Amino acid sequence: MNRASEGAPDTVKRALSDAIVKVGNAADQTLSAMLDASERTSAGNLGTQRKWQERCATATADISRAFGDAAKDNMLSPALQLFWYQALEHEMAFFDSLAKVQTPQLHDDLLVHQDLLNKMLGELWDKWTFLLSKDVIFENDQRQVVQQVSRMAQSIVDELAPGVLKRTSEGVARATAKSLGVALKLDDKLLGGMGVDLAKQLVSSLFNVDIPDEINRNLLDAAQGDSEIYQVQKGHYRNLVSAYQSLVQAEKGSVLLLFNATRAEVDTYRDKNDLGKAKVLLDQAKGYLSDWASRVPSSAQRSEASSFKDKVCSAIDTDWRLTEELDNKFRDKFKGIFVQSLGSETLEQLAESYLFRQHIEEITRKDAAGKLKALPGNLQSEVDSALERGLRPLDDLVNRVPEEVRELARMKNQQFKEHVRARLKDRIQALLPAIVELAALWDPNNLSRDFSREELEKALR
């Protein structure tokens, strides 16, 4: 300006100098206001692009007025007119081009991304807490069912299997009681005082009493009672399996369905709004402003534009660092839950496979299946022992009868025992199907299938 104003009146010089000061002040105030808008912008205070444009429009109006006021009452030389026109054009171009820069909008977009991420972080944690609380309710109900199964297994070991043996032994004792009663009335004096023929008749009648029928009746009652017990046990077991599996389906159709839907929503969100997308916003925001600063018309403006650009980019960088921190926090908090592959800890929290496997192994160690499988053999042993005890007086009788009828007594006694054992064997065989079927339910492999967590695991994978 100094060269262009050489020879101009002092009034013109003062007017132009005052105008330049006004233009500089207007430019400084505008840039300060725009920087302030960028530093104050937030998810709740957006519209930074509009604020920049409004400030640029005000600046160009003020600058145009300042240039116009300085020139309207003063005669400018051609050199000054050229300088004045170029200065006005440069200042107007500075703010006109700045108003078109998309940096403030991209900065706002970055803040919206940050705000959504922050809100999602809180909402997801609330949802995860809710899901776990609901899942615990289902799993507690399932655990109660399994605990009933455990008590049932313990009952088989402590009560059912021993009870069957006891009832069988008592049945044999009742069935042989009549033979004992008759045998105890006989002695060698009674038989010895009879003739041989009469003694033989008495011995034959002893072994032809309705003892086998009574044995059948007593054991039939015992067998029928045991069979009913087995049916009740099977029904109870199957009801527990049905209750457990219904609870598993309910958990699968509510908690796990919502969990999987939430994971899908997070995946969709992350696909569209991951940190890489936010980094693009950052780079574009800073890139557009840097490009503008490098293209301003004059060298003097470049220094001012560069300073403004650095300050605005610093404000954007501050928000970017917070975005990075939130993203890292989000990934760390939900890694293996809603982000990336499902973690083993999350799988266990939702399916509790290990915990329930421990419960089933504990039930298996009670060995209800083993006790039931051993029951037929134990029954036979118990029957043999009970018969030995119950029919021992008949053996004593054989040794007491007169020698003339002893062989007959021995033969009749043996036939009687074989007859009784055959009847008992039939009754034991009649119980076998029910015992085998009940034992199969308590087989470890069957327990693992009936109370499996596999469906829950599959639903999560």
mmCIF file of N, CA and C in Angstrom, residues 130-201:
data_model
loop_
_atom_site.group_PDB
_atom_site.id
_atom_site.type_symbol
_atom_site.label_atom_id
_atom_site.label_comp_id
_atom_site.label_asym_id
_atom_site.label_seq_id
_atom_site.Cartn_x
_atom_site.Cartn_y
_atom_site.Cartn_z
ATOM 1 N N PHE A 130 -29.044 -56.746 32.128
ATOM 2 C CA PHE A 130 -30.421 -57.252 32.099
ATOM 3 C C PHE A 130 -30.453 -58.703 31.619
ATOM 4 N N LEU A 131 -29.717 -58.983 30.544
ATOM 5 C CA LEU A 131 -29.694 -60.345 29.999
ATOM 6 C C LEU A 131 -29.150 -61.340 31.022
ATOM 7 N N LEU A 132 -28.089 -60.958 31.699
ATOM 8 C CA LEU A 132 -27.509 -61.857 32.702
ATOM 9 C C LEU A 132 -28.486 -62.111 33.848
ATOM 10 N N SER A 133 -29.197 -61.055 34.271
ATOM 11 C CA SER A 133 -30.147 -61.228 35.373
ATOM 12 C C SER A 133 -31.283 -62.160 34.973
ATOM 13 N N LYS A 134 -31.773 -62.021 33.735
ATOM 14 C CA LYS A 134 -32.832 -62.909 33.250
ATOM 15 C C LYS A 134 -32.304 -64.332 33.077
ATOM 16 N N ASP A 135 -31.073 -64.428 32.595
ATOM 17 C CA ASP A 135 -30.482 -65.745 32.371
ATOM 18 C C ASP A 135 -30.300 -66.491 33.692
ATOM 19 N N VAL A 136 -29.935 -65.755 34.728
ATOM 20 C CA VAL A 136 -29.748 -66.369 36.048
ATOM 21 C C VAL A 136 -31.056 -66.983 36.544
ATOM 22 N N ILE A 137 -32.180 -66.322 36.263
ATOM 23 C CA ILE A 137 -33.483 -66.847 36.692
ATOM 24 C C ILE A 137 -33.741 -68.203 36.039
ATOM 25 N N PHE A 138 -33.526 -68.263 34.710
ATOM 26 C CA PHE A 138 -33.724 -69.530 34.001
ATOM 27 C C PHE A 138 -32.783 -70.607 34.539
ATOM 28 N N GLU A 139 -31.521 -70.243 34.718
ATOM 29 C CA GLU A 139 -30.537 -71.237 35.134
ATOM 30 C C GLU A 139 -30.770 -71.702 36.569
ATOM 31 N N ASN A 140 -31.269 -70.813 37.425
ATOM 32 C CA ASN A 140 -31.620 -71.242 38.781
ATOM 33 C C ASN A 140 -32.759 -72.258 38.745
ATOM 34 N N ASP A 141 -33.751 -71.987 37.893
ATOM 35 C CA ASP A 141 -34.864 -72.939 37.754
ATOM 36 C C ASP A 141 -34.361 -74.276 37.204
ATOM 37 N N GLN A 142 -33.464 -74.206 36.220
ATOM 38 C CA GLN A 142 -32.901 -75.439 35.651
ATOM 39 C C GLN A 142 -32.078 -76.183 36.701
ATOM 40 N N ARG A 143 -31.353 -75.430 37.499
ATOM 41 C CA ARG A 143 -30.518 -76.052 38.531
ATOM 42 C C ARG A 143 -31.392 -76.746 39.579
ATOM 43 N N GLN A 144 -32.520 -76.142 39.903
ATOM 44 C CA GLN A 144 -33.431 -76.773 40.863
ATOM 45 C C GLN A 144 -33.942 -78.109 40.336
ATOM 46 N N VAL A 145 -34.223 -78.163 39.025
ATOM 47 C CA VAL A 145 -34.660 -79.426 38.426
ATOM 48 C C VAL A 145 -33.552 -80.474 38.547
ATOM 49 N N VAL A 146 -32.335 -80.073 38.213
ATOM 50 C CA VAL A 146 -31.204 -81.009 38.283
ATOM 51 C C VAL A 146 -30.969 -81.457 39.726
ATOM 52 N N GLN A 147 -31.184 -80.559 40.672
ATOM 53 C CA GLN A 147 -31.031 -80.936 42.079
ATOM 54 C C GLN A 147 -32.084 -81.967 42.492
ATOM 55 N N GLN A 148 -33.290 -81.832 41.935
ATOM 56 C CA GLN A 148 -34.313 -82.856 42.192
ATOM 57 C C GLN A 148 -33.880 -84.206 41.617
ATOM 58 N N VAL A 149 -33.258 -84.157 40.438
ATOM 59 C CA VAL A 149 -32.739 -85.387 39.832
ATOM 60 C C VAL A 149 -31.668 -85.994 40.737
ATOM 61 N N SER A 150 -30.828 -85.134 41.301
ATOM 62 C CA SER A 150 -29.772 -85.617 42.199
ATOM 63 C C SER A 150 -30.374 -86.279 43.436
ATOM 64 N N ARG A 151 -31.393 -85.644 44.002
ATOM 65 C CA ARG A 151 -32.042 -86.240 45.183
ATOM 66 C C ARG A 151 -32.719 -87.560 44.822
ATOM 67 N N MET A 152 -33.273 -87.622 43.632
ATOM 68 C CA MET A 152 -33.916 -88.854 43.171
ATOM 69 C C MET A 152 -32.883 -89.977 43.044
ATOM 70 N N ALA A 153 -31.718 -89.647 42.499
ATOM 71 C CA ALA A 153 -30.643 -90.641 42.377
ATOM 72 C C ALA A 153 -30.206 -91.126 43.751
ATOM 73 N N GLN A 154 -30.082 -90.178 44.681
ATOM 74 C CA GLN A 154 -29.683 -90.556 46.039
ATOM 75 C C GLN A 154 -30.730 -91.453 46.681
ATOM 76 N N SER A 155 -31.998 -91.170 46.386
ATOM 77 C CA SER A 155 -33.089 -91.989 46.926
ATOM 78 C C SER A 155 -33.029 -93.414 46.383
ATOM 79 N N ILE A 156 -32.669 -93.554 45.107
ATOM 80 C CA ILE A 156 -32.528 -94.901 44.526
ATOM 81 C C ILE A 156 -31.431 -95.670 45.246
ATOM 82 N N VAL A 157 -30.323 -94.972 45.494
ATOM 83 C CA VAL A 157 -29.181 -95.623 46.149
ATOM 84 C C VAL A 157 -29.494 -95.954 47.609
ATOM 85 N N ASP A 158 -30.125 -94.994 48.311
ATOM 86 C CA ASP A 158 -30.332 -95.156 49.757
ATOM 87 C C ASP A 158 -31.612 -95.901 50.111
ATOM 88 N N GLU A 159 -32.624 -95.791 49.266
ATOM 89 C CA GLU A 159 -33.938 -96.303 49.663
ATOM 90 C C GLU A 159 -34.521 -97.325 48.695
ATOM 91 N N LEU A 160 -34.575 -96.977 47.402
ATOM 92 C CA LEU A 160 -35.303 -97.840 46.477
ATOM 93 C C LEU A 160 -34.650 -99.212 46.343
ATOM 94 N N ALA A 161 -33.371 -99.246 45.973
ATOM 95 C CA ALA A 161 -32.704 -100.541 45.776
ATOM 96 C C ALA A 161 -32.660 -101.357 47.070
ATOM 97 N N PRO A 162 -32.238 -100.777 48.191
ATOM 98 C CA PRO A 162 -32.272 -101.554 49.438
ATOM 99 C C PRO A 162 -33.695 -101.966 49.817
ATOM 100 N N GLY A 163 -34.666 -101.088 49.511
ATOM 101 C CA GLY A 163 -36.053 -101.397 49.847
ATOM 102 C C GLY A 163 -36.577 -102.596 49.092
ATOM 103 N N VAL A 164 -36.190 -102.707 47.827
ATOM 104 C CA VAL A 164 -36.611 -103.863 47.029
ATOM 105 C C VAL A 164 -36.069 -105.148 47.642
ATOM 106 N N LEU A 165 -34.802 -105.120 48.017
ATOM 107 C CA LEU A 165 -34.198 -106.310 48.637
ATOM 108 C C LEU A 165 -34.889 -106.651 49.956
ATOM 109 N N LYS A 166 -35.177 -105.613 50.720
ATOM 110 C CA LYS A 166 -35.820 -105.841 52.013
ATOM 111 C C LYS A 166 -37.216 -106.429 51.831
ATOM 112 N N ARG A 167 -37.975 -105.843 50.896
ATOM 113 C CA ARG A 167 -39.340 -106.345 50.676
ATOM 114 C C ARG A 167 -39.324 -107.785 50.156
ATOM 115 N N THR A 168 -38.347 -108.076 49.302
ATOM 116 C CA THR A 168 -38.242 -109.449 48.784
ATOM 117 C C THR A 168 -37.936 -110.429 49.914
ATOM 118 N N SER A 169 -36.985 -110.037 50.753
ATOM 119 C CA SER A 169 -36.620 -110.899 51.882
ATOM 120 C C SER A 169 -37.812 -111.110 52.803
ATOM 121 N N GLU A 170 -38.546 -110.031 53.059
ATOM 122 C CA GLU A 170 -39.723 -110.140 53.926
ATOM 123 C C GLU A 170 -40.801 -110.995 53.272
ATOM 124 N N GLY A 171 -40.937 -110.865 51.945
ATOM 125 C CA GLY A 171 -41.916 -111.679 51.227
ATOM 126 C C GLY A 171 -41.595 -113.158 51.329
ATOM 127 N N VAL A 172 -40.323 -113.490 51.176
ATOM 128 C CA VAL A 172 -39.909 -114.894 51.297
ATOM 129 C C VAL A 172 -40.156 -115.388 52.720
ATOM 130 N N ALA A 173 -39.847 -114.521 53.685
ATOM 131 C CA ALA A 173 -40.047 -114.916 55.088
ATOM 132 C C ALA A 173 -41.518 -115.185 55.364
ATOM 133 N N ARG A 174 -42.378 -114.303 54.850
ATOM 134 C CA ARG A 174 -43.813 -114.530 55.067
ATOM 135 C C ARG A 174 -44.273 -115.807 54.369
ATOM 136 N N ALA A 175 -43.752 -116.004 53.151
ATOM 137 C CA ALA A 175 -44.184 -117.164 52.362
ATOM 138 C C ALA A 175 -43.738 -118.481 52.984
ATOM 139 N N THR A 176 -42.591 -118.477 53.647
ATOM 140 C CA THR A 176 -42.084 -119.732 54.241
ATOM 141 C C THR A 176 -42.520 -119.908 55.684
ATOM 142 N N ALA A 177 -43.234 -118.914 56.184
ATOM 143 C CA ALA A 177 -43.632 -118.986 57.596
ATOM 144 C C ALA A 177 -44.509 -120.195 57.873
ATOM 145 N N LYS A 178 -45.392 -120.530 56.932
ATOM 146 C CA LYS A 178 -46.304 -121.655 57.165
ATOM 147 C C LYS A 178 -45.533 -122.966 57.236
ATOM 148 N N SER A 179 -44.568 -123.111 56.315
ATOM 149 C CA SER A 179 -43.779 -124.351 56.357
ATOM 150 C C SER A 179 -43.024 -124.456 57.666
ATOM 151 N N LEU A 180 -42.526 -123.303 58.140
ATOM 152 C CA LEU A 180 -41.838 -123.327 59.424
ATOM 153 C C LEU A 180 -42.783 -123.755 60.541
ATOM 154 N N GLY A 181 -43.978 -123.211 60.488
ATOM 155 C CA GLY A 181 -44.953 -123.538 61.528
ATOM 156 C C GLY A 181 -45.278 -125.015 61.567
ATOM 157 N N VAL A 182 -45.456 -125.606 60.409
ATOM 158 C CA VAL A 182 -45.769 -127.040 60.345
ATOM 159 C C VAL A 182 -44.568 -127.863 60.786
ATOM 160 N N ALA A 183 -43.378 -127.461 60.281
ATOM 161 C CA ALA A 183 -42.177 -128.252 60.581
ATOM 162 C C ALA A 183 -41.861 -128.253 62.064
ATOM 163 N N LEU A 184 -42.078 -127.100 62.696
ATOM 164 C CA LEU A 184 -41.753 -127.017 64.110
ATOM 165 C C LEU A 184 -42.655 -127.891 64.986
ATOM 166 N N LYS A 185 -43.819 -128.233 64.439
ATOM 167 C CA LYS A 185 -44.738 -129.103 65.201
ATOM 168 C C LYS A 185 -44.340 -130.583 65.117
ATOM 169 N N LEU A 186 -43.505 -130.863 64.132
ATOM 170 C CA LEU A 186 -43.111 -132.268 63.940
ATOM 171 C C LEU A 186 -41.812 -132.559 64.681
ATOM 172 N N ASP A 187 -41.723 -133.663 65.250
ATOM 173 C CA ASP A 187 -40.456 -134.103 65.832
ATOM 174 C C ASP A 187 -40.321 -135.601 65.654
ATOM 175 N N ASP A 188 -39.187 -136.108 65.970
ATOM 176 C CA ASP A 188 -38.943 -137.526 65.716
ATOM 177 C C ASP A 188 -39.807 -138.418 66.600
ATOM 178 N N LYS A 189 -40.191 -137.896 67.782
ATOM 179 C CA LYS A 189 -41.050 -138.716 68.649
ATOM 180 C C LYS A 189 -42.414 -138.905 68.018
ATOM 181 N N LEU A 190 -42.940 -137.778 67.465
ATOM 182 C CA LEU A 190 -44.261 -137.874 66.836
ATOM 183 C C LEU A 190 -44.214 -138.839 65.666
ATOM 184 N N LEU A 191 -43.194 -138.625 64.797
ATOM 185 C CA LEU A 191 -43.095 -139.493 63.620
ATOM 186 C C LEU A 191 -42.723 -140.918 64.014
ATOM 187 N N GLY A 192 -41.889 -141.036 65.055
ATOM 188 C CA GLY A 192 -41.452 -142.367 65.464
ATOM 189 C C GLY A 192 -42.573 -143.181 66.074
ATOM 190 N N GLY A 193 -43.572 -142.520 66.602
ATOM 191 C CA GLY A 193 -44.675 -143.238 67.199
ATOM 192 C C GLY A 193 -45.693 -143.714 66.190
ATOM 193 N N MET A 194 -45.482 -143.328 64.952
ATOM 194 C CA MET A 194 -46.402 -143.738 63.890
ATOM 195 C C MET A 194 -45.828 -144.933 63.144
ATOM 196 N N GLY A 195 -46.672 -145.530 62.408
ATOM 197 C CA GLY A 195 -46.179 -146.551 61.500
ATOM 198 C C GLY A 195 -45.474 -145.892 60.329
ATOM 199 N N VAL A 196 -44.684 -146.694 59.604
ATOM 200 C CA VAL A 196 -43.928 -146.146 58.475
ATOM 201 C C VAL A 196 -44.856 -145.557 57.441
ATOM 202 N N ASP A 197 -45.905 -146.247 57.123
ATOM 203 C CA ASP A 197 -46.822 -145.748 56.083
ATOM 204 C C ASP A 197 -47.460 -144.438 56.506
ATOM 205 N N LEU A 198 -47.863 -144.382 57.770
ATOM 206 C CA LEU A 198 -48.495 -143.154 58.258
ATOM 207 C C LEU A 198 -47.496 -141.999 58.290
ATOM 208 N N ALA A 199 -46.261 -142.300 58.669
ATOM 209 C CA ALA A 199 -45.216 -141.263 58.687
ATOM 210 C C ALA A 199 -44.942 -140.736 57.281
ATOM 211 N N LYS A 200 -44.907 -141.680 56.312
ATOM 212 C CA LYS A 200 -44.693 -141.250 54.923
ATOM 213 C C LYS A 200 -45.811 -140.324 54.454
ATOM 214 N N GLN A 201 -47.056 -140.679 54.835
ATOM 215 C CA GLN A 201 -48.185 -139.831 54.436
ATOM 216 C C GLN A 201 -48.048 -138.426 55.048
#
